[in-house]
Coordinates of C-alpha atoms in Angstrom, one line a residue:
X166 CA -25.5 14.7 13.3
X167 CA -24.0 14.2 16.5
X168 CA -20.5 13.3 17.0
X169 CA -20.1 10.8 19.8
X170 CA -16.8 10.7 21.7
X171 CA -15.1 7.2 23.4
X172 CA -17.2 6.9 26.3
X173 CA -20.6 8.1 24.6
X174 CA -20.6 5.3 22.2
X175 CA -22.4 2.6 24.3
X176 CA -25.4 3.9 22.4
X177 CA -24.7 2.2 19.3
X178 CA -23.9 -1.1 21.0
X179 CA -27.4 -2.0 19.7
X180 CA -26.4 -1.3 15.9
X181 CA -23.4 -2.9 15.8
X182 CA -23.0 -5.5 18.4
X183 CA -24.0 -8.2 15.1
X184 CA -21.2 -6.6 13.0
X185 CA -17.9 -8.9 13.0
X186 CA -16.0 -6.1 11.1
X187 CA -13.3 -5.1 13.4
X188 CA -13.4 -1.3 12.5
X189 CA -16.9 -1.5 13.3
X190 CA -15.7 -3.3 16.8
X191 CA -12.9 -1.1 17.4
X192 CA -15.4 2.0 16.4
X193 CA -18.2 0.9 19.1
X194 CA -16.2 -0.7 21.4
X195 CA -14.7 3.0 22.2
X196 CA -11.0 2.5 21.3
X197 CA -10.9 4.1 17.9
X198 CA -12.4 6.2 14.8
X199 CA -15.6 8.2 14.7
X200 CA -19.0 7.7 15.4
X201 CA -22.1 9.6 14.0
X202 CA -25.8 9.5 15.6
X203 CA -29.2 11.5 14.6
X204 CA -30.0 11.4 18.6
X205 CA -28.6 10.5 21.7
X206 CA -31.1 8.4 23.6
X207 CA -32.2 5.4 20.6
X208 CA -30.2 6.5 17.8
X209 CA -31.6 4.1 14.7
X210 CA -28.3 4.5 12.6
X211 CA -25.1 5.4 12.7
X212 CA -22.8 6.0 10.4
X213 CA -18.7 5.0 12.0
X214 CA -15.0 6.0 9.8
X215 CA -11.7 5.1 11.1
X216 CA -8.8 6.4 9.0
X217 CA -10.5 5.6 5.4
X218 CA -13.1 3.5 5.7
X219 CA -17.0 4.0 6.8
X220 CA -20.2 2.4 7.6
X221 CA -23.6 2.9 7.9
X222 CA -25.3 0.7 10.0
X223 CA -29.4 0.8 11.4
X224 CA -32.7 2.0 9.6
X225 CA -32.2 4.3 6.9
X226 CA -33.4 7.6 7.7
X227 CA -35.6 9.5 5.4
X228 CA -36.9 13.2 5.5
X229 CA -34.1 15.9 7.5
X230 CA -31.9 13.0 9.3
X231 CA -31.2 11.7 5.6
X232 CA -30.4 15.2 5.0
X233 CA -28.0 15.2 7.9
X234 CA -26.6 12.0 7.1
X235 CA -25.7 12.8 3.4
X236 CA -24.2 16.7 4.6
X237 CA -22.2 14.1 7.1
X238 CA -21.1 11.8 4.2
X239 CA -19.9 14.4 2.0
X240 CA -18.0 16.6 4.6
X241 CA -16.3 13.3 6.3
X242 CA -16.2 10.5 4.4
X243 CA -14.6 12.2 1.2
X244 CA -12.5 9.4 -0.6
X245 CA -13.4 6.8 1.8
X246 CA -14.3 3.4 1.4
X247 CA -18.1 3.3 2.5
X248 CA -19.5 -0.1 3.3
X249 CA -23.4 -0.3 3.0
X250 CA -24.1 -3.0 5.6
X251 CA -27.2 -4.1 3.6
X252 CA -28.8 -3.9 0.5
X253 CA -30.8 -1.4 1.7
X254 CA -28.3 0.8 2.4
X255 CA -26.9 0.4 -1.1
X256 CA -30.2 1.8 -2.3
X257 CA -30.1 4.5 0.0
X258 CA -26.5 6.0 -1.1
X259 CA -27.2 5.2 -4.6
X260 CA -30.7 7.4 -4.5
X261 CA -29.3 10.3 -1.8
X262 CA -26.0 11.1 -2.8
X263 CA -26.1 14.0 -4.7
X264 CA -22.5 14.3 -5.5
X265 CA -19.7 12.8 -7.2
X266 CA -19.2 8.9 -6.6
X267 CA -18.1 5.5 -8.2
X268 CA -18.9 2.5 -6.7
X269 CA -16.1 -0.5 -6.7
X270 CA -15.2 -3.4 -5.4
X271 CA -13.4 -5.1 -2.8
X272 CA -13.2 -8.6 -1.6
X273 CA -14.1 -10.8 1.0
X274 CA -11.3 -12.9 2.8
X275 CA -12.6 -16.0 5.5
X276 CA -12.1 -15.9 9.1
X277 CA -10.7 -19.3 9.9
X278 CA -7.0 -19.2 11.9
X279 CA -6.6 -22.8 11.1
X280 CA -5.7 -21.9 7.1
X281 CA -2.6 -20.4 8.5
X282 CA 0.4 -22.9 8.2
X283 CA 3.4 -21.4 10.9
X284 CA 6.1 -23.4 9.3
X285 CA 5.4 -21.7 5.2
X286 CA 5.2 -18.3 7.0
X287 CA 8.2 -18.7 9.0
X288 CA 9.6 -19.5 5.8
X289 CA 8.5 -16.2 3.8
X290 CA 10.2 -14.1 6.5
X291 CA 13.6 -16.4 6.3
X292 CA 13.9 -14.9 2.8
X293 CA 14.1 -11.9 2.5
X294 CA 16.7 -10.3 0.4
X295 CA 20.1 -10.0 1.9
X296 CA 21.1 -6.6 3.2
X297 CA 17.5 -6.5 4.6
X298 CA 15.9 -6.9 8.3
X299 CA 12.6 -7.0 9.8
X300 CA 11.8 -5.8 13.3
X301 CA 9.2 -5.2 15.4
X302 CA 7.5 -1.3 15.1
X303 CA 8.9 0.6 18.5
X304 CA 9.6 4.0 18.9
X305 CA 12.0 4.8 16.7
X306 CA 10.2 2.9 13.5
X307 CA 6.8 4.6 14.5
X308 CA 8.5 7.8 13.4
X309 CA 9.8 6.5 10.4
X310 CA 6.3 5.3 9.5
X311 CA 5.0 8.6 9.7
X312 CA 7.3 10.8 7.4
X313 CA 6.0 9.3 4.0
X314 CA 2.6 8.9 2.5
X315 CA 3.3 5.2 1.4
X316 CA 3.8 3.6 4.9
X317 CA 1.4 6.3 7.0
X318 CA -1.4 3.5 7.6
X319 CA 0.9 1.4 9.5
X320 CA 0.5 3.7 12.6
X321 CA -1.6 6.6 11.9
X322 CA -4.7 5.2 13.1
X323 CA -4.1 5.0 16.5
X324 CA -4.2 8.5 18.3
X325 CA -0.6 8.9 19.4
X326 CA 2.6 6.3 20.1
X327 CA 1.6 5.4 23.4
X328 CA -1.5 4.1 21.7
X329 CA 0.1 2.6 19.2
X330 CA 2.8 0.4 21.7
X331 CA 0.1 -0.3 23.9
X332 CA -3.0 -1.4 22.0
X333 CA -1.4 -2.0 18.0
X334 CA 1.7 -3.7 16.9
X335 CA 3.1 -4.4 13.3
X336 CA 6.7 -5.2 11.6
X337 CA 8.7 -3.0 8.9
X338 CA 11.7 -4.2 7.0
X339 CA 14.7 -2.0 6.8
X340 CA 17.4 -1.5 4.3
X341 CA 19.7 0.4 6.1
X342 CA 18.5 3.1 7.5
X343 CA 15.5 2.8 4.8
X344 CA 12.1 2.0 5.6
X345 CA 11.1 0.0 2.7
X346 CA 7.6 -2.1 3.5
X347 CA 5.4 -3.5 6.6
X348 CA 2.5 -4.7 8.1
X349 CA 0.9 -3.2 10.9
X350 CA -2.9 -3.1 12.5
X351 CA -5.1 -0.7 10.8
X352 CA -7.2 -1.1 13.6
X353 CA -7.9 -3.3 16.5
X354 CA -10.7 -4.7 18.0
X355 CA -11.4 -7.5 21.3
X356 CA -9.1 -10.5 19.9
X357 CA -9.1 -9.1 16.1
X358 CA -6.8 -6.8 14.8
X359 CA -7.4 -5.5 10.9
X360 CA -4.2 -5.8 8.7
X361 CA -2.3 -3.3 6.5
X362 CA 0.2 -4.1 4.6
X363 CA 2.3 -2.1 2.2
X364 CA 5.6 -1.5 0.0
X365 CA 7.6 1.5 -1.2
X366 CA 7.6 1.6 -4.4
X367 CA 10.7 0.6 -6.0
X368 CA 10.9 -2.8 -3.5
X369 CA 7.8 -3.9 -5.3
X370 CA 8.0 -7.9 -6.0
X371 CA 10.8 -8.6 -3.5
X372 CA 8.4 -11.1 -1.2
X373 CA 8.6 -7.7 1.3
X374 CA 4.8 -7.7 1.9
X375 CA 5.0 -11.3 2.1
X376 CA 7.7 -11.8 4.9
X377 CA 6.5 -8.8 6.6
X378 CA 3.0 -10.2 6.7
X379 CA 4.0 -13.6 7.7
X380 CA 5.8 -12.2 10.7
X381 CA 2.7 -10.0 12.0
X382 CA 0.4 -13.1 11.3
X383 CA 2.9 -15.3 13.7
X384 CA 2.7 -12.7 16.3
X385 CA -0.7 -12.7 15.8
X386 CA -1.4 -16.3 16.2
X387 CA 1.1 -16.5 19.3
X388 CA -1.2 -13.6 21.1
X389 CA -4.7 -15.4 20.1
X390 CA -5.4 -12.5 18.0
X391 CA -7.3 -12.5 14.6
X392 CA -5.6 -10.9 12.1
X393 CA -8.3 -10.0 10.0
X394 CA -7.6 -9.2 6.0
X395 CA -10.0 -7.4 3.4
X396 CA -8.5 -6.9 -0.1
X397 CA -8.7 -3.8 -2.2
X398 CA -7.7 -5.6 -5.0
X399 CA -6.9 -8.8 -6.9
X400 CA -3.6 -9.1 -5.8
X401 CA -4.2 -8.2 -2.6
X402 CA -6.9 -11.6 -2.8
X403 CA -3.6 -13.2 -4.2
X404 CA -0.9 -12.2 -1.2
X405 CA -3.6 -13.1 0.6
X406 CA -4.0 -16.8 -0.7
X407 CA -0.4 -17.0 -0.3
X408 CA -0.7 -16.7 3.6
X409 CA -3.4 -18.4 4.0
X410 CA -6.3 -17.0 4.0
X411 CA -8.9 -18.2 1.5
X412 CA -11.1 -15.8 -0.7
X413 CA -14.3 -15.2 0.1
X414 CA -16.7 -12.7 -1.6
X415 CA -16.5 -9.4 -3.9
X416 CA -18.8 -7.1 -2.5
X417 CA -19.7 -2.9 -3.3
X418 CA -18.3 0.0 -1.8
X419 CA -19.6 3.6 -2.3
X420 CA -16.3 6.9 -2.6
X421 CA -17.1 10.1 -2.6
X422 CA -15.2 12.4 -4.9
X423 CA -16.6 16.1 -3.4
X424 CA -14.0 17.8 -5.0
X425 CA -16.5 19.8 -7.2
X426 CA -18.0 20.9 -4.7
X427 CA -15.6 22.0 -1.9
X428 CA -12.6 21.8 -4.3
X429 CA -9.6 19.8 -3.6
X430 CA -9.0 18.6 -0.1

């Protein structure tokens, strides 16, 4: 498989242009992520990976190209959530992944900014516990987010600090000097941002994720950006509902665990 630089992504536009997924569009636009194709001239399928998510688009391959794609998936997408773009890719993955994997449920949320109530969102922001402060991610909080695994995703998909501050945005909550929660852009494409939200384990169930997400959504609304929410579990769905989102449907993804082939990676 051939990995495409940011400047060469135009060859996958025909494969990706109908996708509404923020991470697919971001990778197609040459903004973020990694993209592989089997050939540079008129590729028939592509593999996209951005952060912990991977996507398969186009026509399912056979023969040598099937083997090349499978090898790339196993090597590059360990533990990523692999989303088949249609039923044919779902069947292809089940038939061709010759490694340990599991099939998981994720939960799609409808896209409709009319569901948001700014008054309710502002109340969530105001109701953070005493001693907590919420602030927009800047250079200092960018570096704080990178220090711990639970908060790394707030900024880590951007190439560097300057890229995040220029193209991304997010809000974090501090207790004193300790970063305890936040909501940020996991990825971005034209007019959209993918939402990621997290709270440090010992500070959960205090409304911090709700407040940070509400502040992030308010900023998106003011800037004309749609904050896309995709839920990993039913708890995330319930949080999304409180913010004004509406559940759409459950869907399946694949997750490779190739430790048995390559050792612990």
